[in-house]
């Protein structure tokens, strides 16, 4: 997509101080910039069992928002409010591939499971008067957000950070369909071993080509989807999914599957959109 995205918006979010810590991880390009490095040795967490999402809030005092936060992510997108949203544009340039399969446990922090592409070329997302730099993008299977209760096979998160250490995350649903050649440079280099990080200077990825053609979106005020679940994250979820083939989705799931946090209550929040929903969305 040649990017000057025009999406609709109204001022959405009051970004919480918890983002300051999380964006510090983003600044260094460390695994999952949606996450915060605790000031002490944090416990192990996972997506199932005693260390799973239902218990994240009790595993560490700094993770209490996971259990008692009022603006948590992900959410189910159902009832939406039509709005004039702030204009959004993005200038992404092709960049060399820095890819990691992370289950990062250095310094006592376990950053969960994902395949993540770190980004340091300074590409900029502008929302209204605010600018955010793309830090990294990574994947969840199945999707973390749902639409009227429906999961997509996968979801891509593009994590951006502002100079004021605020976070904006663009979510892109991935459905099963045609082979997507734009993902070939990534999928051809998917790391099978956790902790493996590869910098391929000669392999270029154009983020523009990873995004849907339609610029319609859903926007809401949410949180990190992993511990410590800090609130104040600006979420932009694209209304139109992109496609990967059955084989491409299967290749990812052979490495990682089930790395999605369950949807969280809205607690009175509005989901704003410039998208006119069709039947069943």
mmCIF file of C-alpha atoms in Angstrom:
data_model
loop_
_atom_site.group_PDB
_atom_site.id
_atom_site.type_symbol
_atom_site.label_atom_id
_atom_site.label_comp_id
_atom_site.label_asym_id
_atom_site.label_seq_id
_atom_site.Cartn_x
_atom_site.Cartn_y
_atom_site.Cartn_z
ATOM 1 C CA UNK A 1 0.000 0.000 0.000
ATOM 2 C CA UNK A 2 1.479 3.378 -0.989
ATOM 3 C CA UNK A 3 1.068 4.975 2.326
ATOM 4 C CA UNK A 4 -0.558 8.130 3.057
ATOM 5 C CA UNK A 5 -3.284 6.522 5.190
ATOM 6 C CA UNK A 6 -6.357 8.640 5.765
ATOM 7 C CA UNK A 7 -8.339 7.182 8.619
ATOM 8 C CA UNK A 8 -11.071 8.975 10.576
ATOM 9 C CA UNK A 9 -10.559 9.904 14.312
ATOM 10 C CA UNK A 10 -11.565 11.871 17.368
ATOM 11 C CA UNK A 11 -9.170 12.413 20.160
ATOM 12 C CA UNK A 12 -9.046 9.078 21.780
ATOM 13 C CA UNK A 13 -6.655 8.371 24.469
ATOM 14 C CA UNK A 14 -5.088 9.441 27.673
ATOM 15 C CA UNK A 15 -1.815 7.531 27.664
ATOM 16 C CA UNK A 16 -0.877 6.188 31.055
ATOM 17 C CA UNK A 17 2.460 6.438 32.743
ATOM 18 C CA UNK A 18 2.859 2.670 32.492
ATOM 19 C CA UNK A 19 3.755 3.162 28.834
ATOM 20 C CA UNK A 20 6.947 4.919 29.852
ATOM 21 C CA UNK A 21 8.414 1.627 31.019
ATOM 22 C CA UNK A 22 7.033 -0.426 28.167
ATOM 23 C CA UNK A 23 8.285 1.977 25.554
ATOM 24 C CA UNK A 24 11.734 1.812 27.097
ATOM 25 C CA UNK A 25 11.771 -1.832 25.987
ATOM 26 C CA UNK A 26 10.537 -0.677 22.606
ATOM 27 C CA UNK A 27 13.333 1.889 22.349
ATOM 28 C CA UNK A 28 15.974 -0.815 22.672
ATOM 29 C CA UNK A 29 14.244 -3.118 20.228
ATOM 30 C CA UNK A 30 14.044 -5.830 22.853
ATOM 31 C CA UNK A 31 11.490 -8.608 22.378
ATOM 32 C CA UNK A 32 7.914 -7.575 22.520
ATOM 33 C CA UNK A 33 7.941 -3.819 22.792
ATOM 34 C CA UNK A 34 4.339 -4.091 23.985
ATOM 35 C CA UNK A 35 5.901 -5.258 27.238
ATOM 36 C CA UNK A 36 7.535 -3.589 30.181
ATOM 37 C CA UNK A 37 10.782 -4.526 31.858
ATOM 38 C CA UNK A 38 10.114 -4.760 35.561
ATOM 39 C CA UNK A 39 12.548 -3.147 37.965
ATOM 40 C CA UNK A 40 13.129 -6.489 39.690
ATOM 41 C CA UNK A 41 13.374 -10.096 38.647
ATOM 42 C CA UNK A 42 9.932 -10.914 37.291
ATOM 43 C CA UNK A 43 8.350 -14.364 37.428
ATOM 44 C CA UNK A 44 7.772 -16.626 34.466
ATOM 45 C CA UNK A 45 4.457 -16.180 32.676
ATOM 46 C CA UNK A 46 2.803 -18.118 29.894
ATOM 47 C CA UNK A 47 -0.454 -18.530 27.994
ATOM 48 C CA UNK A 48 -1.754 -21.524 29.934
ATOM 49 C CA UNK A 49 -1.950 -23.150 33.336
ATOM 50 C CA UNK A 50 -0.920 -21.588 36.626
ATOM 51 C CA UNK A 51 1.153 -18.915 34.898
ATOM 52 C CA UNK A 52 -1.501 -18.221 32.258
ATOM 53 C CA UNK A 53 -3.553 -15.055 31.582
ATOM 54 C CA UNK A 54 -6.062 -15.686 34.359
ATOM 55 C CA UNK A 55 -3.280 -15.468 36.928
ATOM 56 C CA UNK A 56 -0.991 -12.799 35.436
ATOM 57 C CA UNK A 57 -2.269 -10.166 37.841
ATOM 58 C CA UNK A 58 -1.243 -12.240 40.874
ATOM 59 C CA UNK A 59 2.216 -13.300 39.692
ATOM 60 C CA UNK A 60 3.848 -9.930 40.388
ATOM 61 C CA UNK A 61 2.742 -6.776 42.201
ATOM 62 C CA UNK A 62 3.673 -4.657 39.167
ATOM 63 C CA UNK A 63 1.368 -6.763 36.999
ATOM 64 C CA UNK A 64 -1.808 -5.956 38.929
ATOM 65 C CA UNK A 65 -3.435 -4.221 35.910
ATOM 66 C CA UNK A 66 -3.655 -7.677 34.285
ATOM 67 C CA UNK A 67 -6.205 -8.536 36.946
ATOM 68 C CA UNK A 68 -7.856 -5.286 37.978
ATOM 69 C CA UNK A 69 -7.239 -2.890 35.081
ATOM 70 C CA UNK A 70 -10.281 -1.158 33.594
ATOM 71 C CA UNK A 71 -8.924 -0.523 30.058
ATOM 72 C CA UNK A 72 -7.390 -3.794 29.046
ATOM 73 C CA UNK A 73 -6.639 -5.338 25.654
ATOM 74 C CA UNK A 74 -7.497 -7.196 23.526
ATOM 75 C CA UNK A 75 -11.252 -6.700 23.154
ATOM 76 C CA UNK A 76 -14.125 -8.033 21.090
ATOM 77 C CA UNK A 77 -15.111 -5.496 18.442
ATOM 78 C CA UNK A 78 -18.906 -5.491 18.248
ATOM 79 C CA UNK A 79 -20.751 -2.246 18.929
ATOM 80 C CA UNK A 80 -18.904 0.683 17.367
ATOM 81 C CA UNK A 81 -19.385 4.449 17.174
ATOM 82 C CA UNK A 82 -18.997 6.262 13.850
ATOM 83 C CA UNK A 83 -16.600 9.179 14.298
ATOM 84 C CA UNK A 84 -14.383 11.639 12.492
ATOM 85 C CA UNK A 85 -11.018 10.288 13.558
ATOM 86 C CA UNK A 86 -7.731 12.221 13.414
ATOM 87 C CA UNK A 87 -6.022 11.902 10.068
ATOM 88 C CA UNK A 88 -3.413 9.148 10.072
ATOM 89 C CA UNK A 89 -0.495 8.737 7.676
ATOM 90 C CA UNK A 90 2.492 6.439 7.601
ATOM 91 C CA UNK A 91 5.800 6.654 5.766
ATOM 92 C CA UNK A 92 7.436 3.226 5.671
ATOM 93 C CA UNK A 93 10.565 2.401 3.693
ATOM 94 C CA UNK A 94 11.860 -1.093 2.826
ATOM 95 C CA UNK A 95 14.167 -2.266 5.606
ATOM 96 C CA UNK A 96 16.597 -5.119 6.201
ATOM 97 C CA UNK A 97 15.227 -8.099 8.105
ATOM 98 C CA UNK A 98 15.998 -8.381 11.836
ATOM 99 C CA UNK A 99 13.985 -11.363 13.024
ATOM 100 C CA UNK A 100 13.795 -13.162 16.372
ATOM 101 C CA UNK A 101 11.791 -16.094 17.755
ATOM 102 C CA UNK A 102 11.550 -14.868 21.265
ATOM 103 C CA UNK A 103 11.045 -16.493 24.588
ATOM 104 C CA UNK A 104 13.266 -13.871 26.165
ATOM 105 C CA UNK A 105 14.353 -14.711 29.701
ATOM 106 C CA UNK A 106 17.400 -12.459 30.079
ATOM 107 C CA UNK A 107 17.353 -10.375 33.273
ATOM 108 C CA UNK A 108 14.582 -12.578 34.600
ATOM 109 C CA UNK A 109 11.997 -11.278 32.126
ATOM 110 C CA UNK A 110 10.056 -13.820 30.100
ATOM 111 C CA UNK A 111 8.550 -12.052 27.129
ATOM 112 C CA UNK A 112 6.342 -14.888 26.023
ATOM 113 C CA UNK A 113 6.267 -16.398 22.569
ATOM 114 C CA UNK A 114 6.216 -14.653 19.220
ATOM 115 C CA UNK A 115 8.124 -14.149 16.007
ATOM 116 C CA UNK A 116 9.191 -10.536 16.008
ATOM 117 C CA UNK A 117 10.826 -8.296 13.436
ATOM 118 C CA UNK A 118 12.788 -5.484 15.049
ATOM 119 C CA UNK A 119 12.800 -2.188 13.214
ATOM 120 C CA UNK A 120 15.257 0.680 13.526
ATOM 121 C CA UNK A 121 14.981 2.585 10.251
ATOM 122 C CA UNK A 122 12.932 5.409 11.766
ATOM 123 C CA UNK A 123 9.696 4.990 9.806
ATOM 124 C CA UNK A 124 6.985 7.270 11.138
ATOM 125 C CA UNK A 125 3.272 6.887 11.854
ATOM 126 C CA UNK A 126 1.468 10.229 12.273
ATOM 127 C CA UNK A 127 -1.881 10.415 14.088
ATOM 128 C CA UNK A 128 -3.229 13.936 14.187
ATOM 129 C CA UNK A 129 -0.376 16.029 15.552
ATOM 130 C CA UNK A 130 1.460 13.085 17.158
ATOM 131 C CA UNK A 131 4.262 11.108 15.557
ATOM 132 C CA UNK A 132 5.229 7.537 16.431
ATOM 133 C CA UNK A 133 8.206 5.563 15.155
ATOM 134 C CA UNK A 134 7.819 1.935 14.151
ATOM 135 C CA UNK A 135 9.828 -0.156 16.605
ATOM 136 C CA UNK A 136 8.858 -3.721 15.751
ATOM 137 C CA UNK A 137 6.086 -5.944 14.496
ATOM 138 C CA UNK A 138 5.142 -9.444 15.580
ATOM 139 C CA UNK A 139 2.404 -12.049 15.272
ATOM 140 C CA UNK A 140 -0.259 -13.847 17.322
ATOM 141 C CA UNK A 141 -2.117 -17.041 16.463
ATOM 142 C CA UNK A 142 -5.065 -17.038 16.728
ATOM 143 C CA UNK A 143 -5.905 -13.321 16.690
ATOM 144 C CA UNK A 144 -6.056 -11.536 20.013
ATOM 145 C CA UNK A 145 -8.841 -9.136 19.016
ATOM 146 C CA UNK A 146 -12.090 -10.677 17.847
ATOM 147 C CA UNK A 147 -14.930 -9.293 15.721
ATOM 148 C CA UNK A 148 -18.363 -10.203 17.065
ATOM 149 C CA UNK A 149 -16.796 -13.145 18.853
ATOM 150 C CA UNK A 150 -14.867 -14.405 15.840
ATOM 151 C CA UNK A 151 -11.128 -15.070 15.950
ATOM 152 C CA UNK A 152 -9.050 -14.716 12.816
ATOM 153 C CA UNK A 153 -6.323 -17.326 12.268
ATOM 154 C CA UNK A 154 -3.608 -14.748 13.027
ATOM 155 C CA UNK A 155 -3.048 -11.105 13.908
ATOM 156 C CA UNK A 156 -0.049 -8.850 13.257
ATOM 157 C CA UNK A 157 0.841 -6.054 15.673
ATOM 158 C CA UNK A 158 2.960 -3.106 14.528
ATOM 159 C CA UNK A 159 4.304 -1.349 17.613
ATOM 160 C CA UNK A 160 5.110 2.364 17.462
ATOM 161 C CA UNK A 161 6.578 4.724 20.064
ATOM 162 C CA UNK A 162 6.494 8.531 20.282
ATOM 163 C CA UNK A 163 9.228 10.838 21.505
ATOM 164 C CA UNK A 164 7.141 11.210 24.657
ATOM 165 C CA UNK A 165 7.295 7.435 25.197
ATOM 166 C CA UNK A 166 3.657 6.843 24.272
ATOM 167 C CA UNK A 167 2.718 3.672 22.423
ATOM 168 C CA UNK A 168 0.456 3.197 19.413
ATOM 169 C CA UNK A 169 -0.152 -0.310 18.099
ATOM 170 C CA UNK A 170 -1.668 -1.097 14.704
ATOM 171 C CA UNK A 171 -3.426 -4.457 14.641
ATOM 172 C CA UNK A 172 -3.936 -6.277 11.324
ATOM 173 C CA UNK A 173 -6.156 -9.356 11.076
ATOM 174 C CA UNK A 174 -4.887 -12.239 8.948
ATOM 175 C CA UNK A 175 -7.320 -14.610 7.274
ATOM 176 C CA UNK A 176 -6.750 -17.758 5.230
ATOM 177 C CA UNK A 177 -6.637 -17.135 1.487
ATOM 178 C CA UNK A 178 -4.140 -16.612 -1.286
ATOM 179 C CA UNK A 179 -0.388 -16.940 -0.905
ATOM 180 C CA UNK A 180 1.011 -13.552 0.132
ATOM 181 C CA UNK A 181 4.377 -12.965 -1.518
ATOM 182 C CA UNK A 182 5.026 -9.825 0.561
ATOM 183 C CA UNK A 183 5.612 -12.127 3.551
ATOM 184 C CA UNK A 184 8.022 -14.455 1.735
ATOM 185 C CA UNK A 185 11.189 -12.710 2.990
ATOM 186 C CA UNK A 186 9.961 -13.187 6.580
ATOM 187 C CA UNK A 187 8.451 -16.646 6.224
ATOM 188 C CA UNK A 188 11.553 -17.950 4.416
ATOM 189 C CA UNK A 189 13.592 -17.021 7.482
ATOM 190 C CA UNK A 190 11.260 -17.964 10.343
ATOM 191 C CA UNK A 191 13.540 -18.959 13.246
ATOM 192 C CA UNK A 192 12.677 -22.375 14.656
ATOM 193 C CA UNK A 193 14.768 -22.077 17.834
ATOM 194 C CA UNK A 194 13.628 -19.828 20.648
ATOM 195 C CA UNK A 195 15.979 -16.962 21.277
ATOM 196 C CA UNK A 196 17.473 -17.099 17.798
ATOM 197 C CA UNK A 197 17.953 -13.630 16.336
ATOM 198 C CA UNK A 198 19.091 -13.083 12.776
ATOM 199 C CA UNK A 199 19.993 -9.859 11.001
ATOM 200 C CA UNK A 200 19.840 -10.375 7.242
ATOM 201 C CA UNK A 201 21.267 -7.214 5.690
ATOM 202 C CA UNK A 202 20.434 -8.274 2.138
ATOM 203 C CA UNK A 203 16.846 -9.367 2.819
ATOM 204 C CA UNK A 204 14.504 -6.414 2.484
ATOM 205 C CA UNK A 205 10.912 -6.197 3.732
ATOM 206 C CA UNK A 206 8.503 -3.473 2.620
ATOM 207 C CA UNK A 207 6.037 -2.907 5.463
ATOM 208 C CA UNK A 208 3.732 -1.067 3.051
ATOM 209 C CA UNK A 209 3.100 -4.353 1.271
ATOM 210 C CA UNK A 210 2.142 -6.136 4.495
ATOM 211 C CA UNK A 211 -0.841 -3.851 5.149
ATOM 212 C CA UNK A 212 -4.413 -4.026 3.818
ATOM 213 C CA UNK A 213 -5.412 -1.844 0.886
ATOM 214 C CA UNK A 214 -8.327 -0.352 2.826
ATOM 215 C CA UNK A 215 -7.455 2.235 5.448
ATOM 216 C CA UNK A 216 -10.643 1.860 7.514
ATOM 217 C CA UNK A 217 -10.049 1.100 11.169
ATOM 218 C CA UNK A 218 -11.357 0.623 14.689
ATOM 219 C CA UNK A 219 -9.745 2.705 17.441
ATOM 220 C CA UNK A 220 -9.898 2.509 21.195
ATOM 221 C CA UNK A 221 -7.916 3.146 24.377
ATOM 222 C CA UNK A 222 -6.372 -0.070 25.676
ATOM 223 C CA UNK A 223 -3.340 -1.741 27.189
ATOM 224 C CA UNK A 224 -0.412 -4.019 26.562
ATOM 225 C CA UNK A 225 -1.681 -7.553 25.882
ATOM 226 C CA UNK A 226 1.115 -9.138 27.935
ATOM 227 C CA UNK A 227 2.375 -8.553 31.490
ATOM 228 C CA UNK A 228 2.452 -6.018 33.045
ATOM 229 C CA UNK A 229 -0.663 -5.072 30.985
ATOM 230 C CA UNK A 230 0.031 -1.349 31.381
ATOM 231 C CA UNK A 231 -2.808 0.850 30.166
ATOM 232 C CA UNK A 232 -2.711 3.940 27.958
ATOM 233 C CA UNK A 233 -1.933 2.288 24.625
ATOM 234 C CA UNK A 234 -3.477 3.793 21.502
ATOM 235 C CA UNK A 235 -4.949 0.901 19.480
ATOM 236 C CA UNK A 236 -5.726 1.113 15.759
ATOM 237 C CA UNK A 237 -7.194 -2.173 14.488
ATOM 238 C CA UNK A 238 -7.554 -2.313 10.717
ATOM 239 C CA UNK A 239 -11.083 -3.256 9.631
ATOM 240 C CA UNK A 240 -10.012 -5.206 6.532
ATOM 241 C CA UNK A 241 -7.913 -8.357 6.991
ATOM 242 C CA UNK A 242 -4.984 -9.389 4.858
ATOM 243 C CA UNK A 243 -4.500 -12.937 3.594
ATOM 244 C CA UNK A 244 -1.910 -15.642 4.072
ATOM 245 C CA UNK A 245 -2.167 -19.077 2.497
ATOM 246 C CA UNK A 246 -2.978 -22.244 4.428
ATOM 247 C CA UNK A 247 0.673 -23.242 4.129
ATOM 248 C CA UNK A 248 1.918 -19.872 5.364
ATOM 249 C CA UNK A 249 -0.365 -19.944 8.400
ATOM 250 C CA UNK A 250 0.623 -23.549 9.042
ATOM 251 C CA UNK A 251 4.325 -22.681 8.901
ATOM 252 C CA UNK A 252 3.867 -20.092 11.642
ATOM 253 C CA UNK A 253 1.720 -22.397 13.768
ATOM 254 C CA UNK A 254 4.361 -25.103 13.537
ATOM 255 C CA UNK A 255 6.569 -22.730 15.523
ATOM 256 C CA UNK A 256 4.055 -20.868 17.682
ATOM 257 C CA UNK A 257 0.349 -21.305 18.344
ATOM 258 C CA UNK A 258 -1.970 -20.195 21.126
ATOM 259 C CA UNK A 259 -0.101 -16.973 22.011
ATOM 260 C CA UNK A 260 -3.259 -14.916 22.420
ATOM 261 C CA UNK A 261 -4.624 -13.299 25.562
ATOM 262 C CA UNK A 262 -8.412 -13.738 25.954
ATOM 263 C CA UNK A 263 -10.562 -10.693 25.180
ATOM 264 C CA UNK A 264 -11.156 -8.267 28.043
ATOM 265 C CA UNK A 265 -14.263 -6.340 29.190
ATOM 266 C CA UNK A 266 -14.901 -2.946 27.601
ATOM 267 C CA UNK A 267 -15.942 -1.400 30.925
ATOM 268 C CA UNK A 268 -17.803 1.431 29.232
ATOM 269 C CA UNK A 269 -15.209 2.239 26.596
ATOM 270 C CA UNK A 270 -16.304 3.164 23.084
ATOM 271 C CA UNK A 271 -14.770 1.683 19.969
ATOM 272 C CA UNK A 272 -14.602 4.444 17.376
ATOM 273 C CA UNK A 273 -14.566 3.722 13.668
ATOM 274 C CA UNK A 274 -14.690 5.215 10.199
ATOM 275 C CA UNK A 275 -15.787 1.826 8.903
ATOM 276 C CA UNK A 276 -19.358 1.146 7.755
ATOM 277 C CA UNK A 277 -19.882 -2.462 8.772
ATOM 278 C CA UNK A 278 -21.325 -4.925 6.310
ATOM 279 C CA UNK A 279 -23.410 -7.889 7.385
ATOM 280 C CA UNK A 280 -21.415 -9.820 9.963
ATOM 281 C CA UNK A 281 -18.615 -7.241 9.592
#
